[in-house]
Amino acid sequence: MASRDALRMPFDRSLLQVSPIEAARQVLGCRIAVPAEGIVATITEVEAYGGPADSRWPDPAAHCYPGLTARNRAMFGPAGHWYVYRSYGIHFCLNVTCAEDGEGGGILIRSVRVDSGADAVRRRRGEKPSESGLGRGPGNVGQALGIDLSDYGHDALDCAGRLFLQPRESSLPEERVRSGPRVGVRRAAERPWRLWLEDDSVSAYRKHKSALAEF
DNA sequence: GGTAAGATCAGC
DNA sequence: CTGATCTTACCT
């Protein structure tokens, strides 16, 4: 009898060669596996980020907005790779790249539900967080999955990688999908490019201290 | 070369 | 509300 894993297909890269908001929908509800640590986590909250002013999806809030730089180069490469950045000098945040090769775009993984490997996650997160809080918030996702810059740019669809994206085993539960403004961004603050699964534990919405309306 | 803000979080 | 902590972007 074939195991579940043997039957599982790799994630189809073409699903991510689309606009950030469409790619965000493809990634929501999928799983991230870290096989060496026995960790499997379901993605419960994401945010879409676009590209420079002259791109198909101009996004003043995105790291891609200034154009290609050393930091954001992964997001200008092919879809389905990890883009990792250091946030506030402290946290490592995880994104999946999207759009066509040469275009800037990414999906920030804001929250995950830890399905297995909670013991491994707690070695980094400690005993304080509740079970539902283990992967709530982008900084905590990074710590839960042990993300750092050594993951930068790696193929997120490679099942032999340290961590990789798995396709959903069933279709996205549309009735549970919610959307709203992205958290903590100053520019394009009204754009509803944050998606999450209702009834799962996700991060709290926080308006940027001086959020600007889009114009 | 200096500096302020930032796709955050935990602890008062 | 604030401090932690450091990279990036932008100014002189």
PDB file of N, CA and C (backbone and C1' of nucleotides) in Angstrom, chain A residues 63 66 69 71-72 86 88-91, chain C residues 1-10:
ATOM      1  N   HIS A  63       8.694  45.608  -0.291  1.00  0.00           N
ATOM      2  CA  HIS A  63      10.152  45.704  -0.340  1.00  0.00           C
ATOM      3  C   HIS A  63      10.635  45.792  -1.785  1.00  0.00           C
ATOM      4  N   PRO A  66      11.257  49.823  -4.414  1.00  0.00           N
ATOM      5  CA  PRO A  66      12.401  50.612  -4.889  1.00  0.00           C
ATOM      6  C   PRO A  66      13.081  50.004  -6.115  1.00  0.00           C
ATOM      7  N   THR A  69      17.206  45.159  -5.630  1.00  0.00           N
ATOM      8  CA  THR A  69      18.323  45.436  -4.730  1.00  0.00           C
ATOM      9  C   THR A  69      18.891  44.100  -4.253  1.00  0.00           C
ATOM     10  N   ARG A  71      18.894  42.987  -1.294  1.00  0.00           N
ATOM     11  CA  ARG A  71      17.999  42.384  -0.314  1.00  0.00           C
ATOM     12  C   ARG A  71      16.807  41.684  -0.966  1.00  0.00           C
ATOM     13  N   ASN A  72      16.198  42.306  -1.978  1.00  0.00           N
ATOM     14  CA  ASN A  72      14.946  41.771  -2.506  1.00  0.00           C
ATOM     15  C   ASN A  72      15.117  40.929  -3.769  1.00  0.00           C
ATOM     16  N   ARG A  86      15.029  40.278   7.538  1.00  0.00           N
ATOM     17  CA  ARG A  86      15.106  40.544   8.969  1.00  0.00           C
ATOM     18  C   ARG A  86      14.210  41.727   9.281  1.00  0.00           C
ATOM     19  N   TYR A  88      12.794  44.508  11.907  1.00  0.00           N
ATOM     20  CA  TYR A  88      13.117  45.306  13.096  1.00  0.00           C
ATOM     21  C   TYR A  88      14.398  44.836  13.760  1.00  0.00           C
ATOM     22  N   GLY A  89      15.305  44.285  12.978  1.00  0.00           N
ATOM     23  CA  GLY A  89      16.588  43.853  13.507  1.00  0.00           C
ATOM     24  C   GLY A  89      16.534  42.611  14.353  1.00  0.00           C
ATOM     25  N   ILE A  90      15.351  42.014  14.497  1.00  0.00           N
ATOM     26  CA  ILE A  90      15.164  40.960  15.480  1.00  0.00           C
ATOM     27  C   ILE A  90      14.615  39.673  14.898  1.00  0.00           C
ATOM     28  N   HIS A  91      13.600  39.798  14.059  1.00  0.00           N
ATOM     29  CA  HIS A  91      12.886  38.615  13.570  1.00  0.00           C
ATOM     30  C   HIS A  91      13.246  38.282  12.131  1.00  0.00           C
TER      31      HIS A  91
ATOM     32  P    DC C   1      -0.668  54.547  22.929  1.00  0.00           P
ATOM     33  O5'  DC C   1       0.705  54.178  23.677  1.00  0.00           O
ATOM     34  C5'  DC C   1       0.707  54.282  25.110  1.00  0.00           C
ATOM     35  C4'  DC C   1       2.087  54.040  25.678  1.00  0.00           C
ATOM     36  C3'  DC C   1       3.253  54.392  24.775  1.00  0.00           C
ATOM     37  O3'  DC C   1       4.268  54.988  25.583  1.00  0.00           O
ATOM     38  C1'  DC C   1       3.351  52.089  25.342  1.00  0.00           C
ATOM     39  P    DT C   2       5.629  55.598  24.824  1.00  0.00           P
ATOM     40  O5'  DT C   2       6.695  54.460  25.106  1.00  0.00           O
ATOM     41  C5'  DT C   2       6.895  54.007  26.445  1.00  0.00           C
ATOM     42  C4'  DT C   2       7.866  52.841  26.430  1.00  0.00           C
ATOM     43  C3'  DT C   2       9.077  53.076  25.521  1.00  0.00           C
ATOM     44  O3'  DT C   2      10.250  52.887  26.273  1.00  0.00           O
ATOM     45  C1'  DT C   2       8.074  50.969  25.057  1.00  0.00           C
ATOM     46  P    DG C   3      11.702  53.334  25.637  1.00  0.00           P
ATOM     47  O5'  DG C   3      12.507  51.967  25.674  1.00  0.00           O
ATOM     48  C5'  DG C   3      12.316  51.057  26.762  1.00  0.00           C
ATOM     49  C4'  DG C   3      12.896  49.705  26.393  1.00  0.00           C
ATOM     50  C3'  DG C   3      14.210  49.785  25.628  1.00  0.00           C
ATOM     51  O3'  DG C   3      15.018  48.688  26.023  1.00  0.00           O
ATOM     52  C1'  DG C   3      12.587  48.726  24.271  1.00  0.00           C
ATOM     53  P    DA C   4      16.551  48.599  25.568  1.00  0.00           P
ATOM     54  O5'  DA C   4      16.522  47.358  24.577  1.00  0.00           O
ATOM     55  C5'  DA C   4      15.993  46.119  25.032  1.00  0.00           C
ATOM     56  C4'  DA C   4      15.917  45.151  23.874  1.00  0.00           C
ATOM     57  C3'  DA C   4      17.151  45.196  22.955  1.00  0.00           C
ATOM     58  O3'  DA C   4      17.585  43.876  22.703  1.00  0.00           O
ATOM     59  C1'  DA C   4      15.171  45.481  21.688  1.00  0.00           C
ATOM     60  P    DT C   5      19.099  43.601  22.341  1.00  0.00           P
ATOM     61  O5'  DT C   5      19.121  43.818  20.774  1.00  0.00           O
ATOM     62  C5'  DT C   5      18.426  42.908  19.924  1.00  0.00           C
ATOM     63  C4'  DT C   5      18.587  43.367  18.489  1.00  0.00           C
ATOM     64  C3'  DT C   5      19.996  43.899  18.184  1.00  0.00           C
ATOM     65  O3'  DT C   5      20.397  43.389  16.934  1.00  0.00           O
ATOM     66  C1'  DT C   5      18.394  45.491  17.587  1.00  0.00           C
ATOM     67  P    DC C   6      21.990  43.342  16.557  1.00  0.00           P
ATOM     68  O5'  DC C   6      21.943  43.656  14.996  1.00  0.00           O
ATOM     69  C5'  DC C   6      21.017  42.970  14.154  1.00  0.00           C
ATOM     70  C4'  DC C   6      20.706  43.862  12.976  1.00  0.00           C
ATOM     71  C3'  DC C   6      21.892  44.739  12.526  1.00  0.00           C
ATOM     72  O3'  DC C   6      21.863  44.893  11.119  1.00  0.00           O
ATOM     73  C1'  DC C   6      20.060  46.056  12.838  1.00  0.00           C
ATOM     74  P    DT C   7      22.794  43.982  10.149  1.00  0.00           P
ATOM     75  O5'  DT C   7      21.996  43.993   8.774  1.00  0.00           O
ATOM     76  C5'  DT C   7      20.647  43.541   8.749  1.00  0.00           C
ATOM     77  C4'  DT C   7      19.802  44.464   7.893  1.00  0.00           C
ATOM     78  C3'  DT C   7      20.535  45.060   6.693  1.00  0.00           C
ATOM     79  O3'  DT C   7      19.787  44.711   5.544  1.00  0.00           O
ATOM     80  C1'  DT C   7      19.360  46.739   7.883  1.00  0.00           C
ATOM     81  P    DT C   8      20.304  45.129   4.101  1.00  0.00           P
ATOM     82  O5'  DT C   8      19.423  46.399   3.754  1.00  0.00           O
ATOM     83  C5'  DT C   8      18.022  46.296   3.909  1.00  0.00           C
ATOM     84  C4'  DT C   8      17.388  47.641   3.697  1.00  0.00           C
ATOM     85  C3'  DT C   8      17.898  48.384   2.463  1.00  0.00           C
ATOM     86  O3'  DT C   8      16.772  48.719   1.682  1.00  0.00           O
ATOM     87  C1'  DT C   8      17.977  49.781   4.388  1.00  0.00           C
ATOM     88  P    DA C   9      16.934  49.366   0.241  1.00  0.00           P
ATOM     89  O5'  DA C   9      16.525  50.869   0.569  1.00  0.00           O
ATOM     90  C5'  DA C   9      15.357  51.111   1.351  1.00  0.00           C
ATOM     91  C4'  DA C   9      15.221  52.596   1.622  1.00  0.00           C
ATOM     92  C3'  DA C   9      15.551  53.483   0.431  1.00  0.00           C
ATOM     93  O3'  DA C   9      14.643  54.569   0.428  1.00  0.00           O
ATOM     94  C1'  DA C   9      16.990  54.013   2.237  1.00  0.00           C
ATOM     95  P    DC C  10      14.524  55.528  -0.828  1.00  0.00           P
ATOM     96  O5'  DC C  10      14.986  56.913  -0.252  1.00  0.00           O
ATOM     97  C5'  DC C  10      14.485  57.355   1.014  1.00  0.00           C
ATOM     98  C4'  DC C  10      15.452  58.359   1.608  1.00  0.00           C
ATOM     99  C3'  DC C  10      16.005  59.371   0.593  1.00  0.00           C
ATOM    100  O3'  DC C  10      15.868  60.663   1.137  1.00  0.00           O
ATOM    101  C1'  DC C  10      17.729  58.479   1.873  1.00  0.00           C
TER     102       DC C  10
END
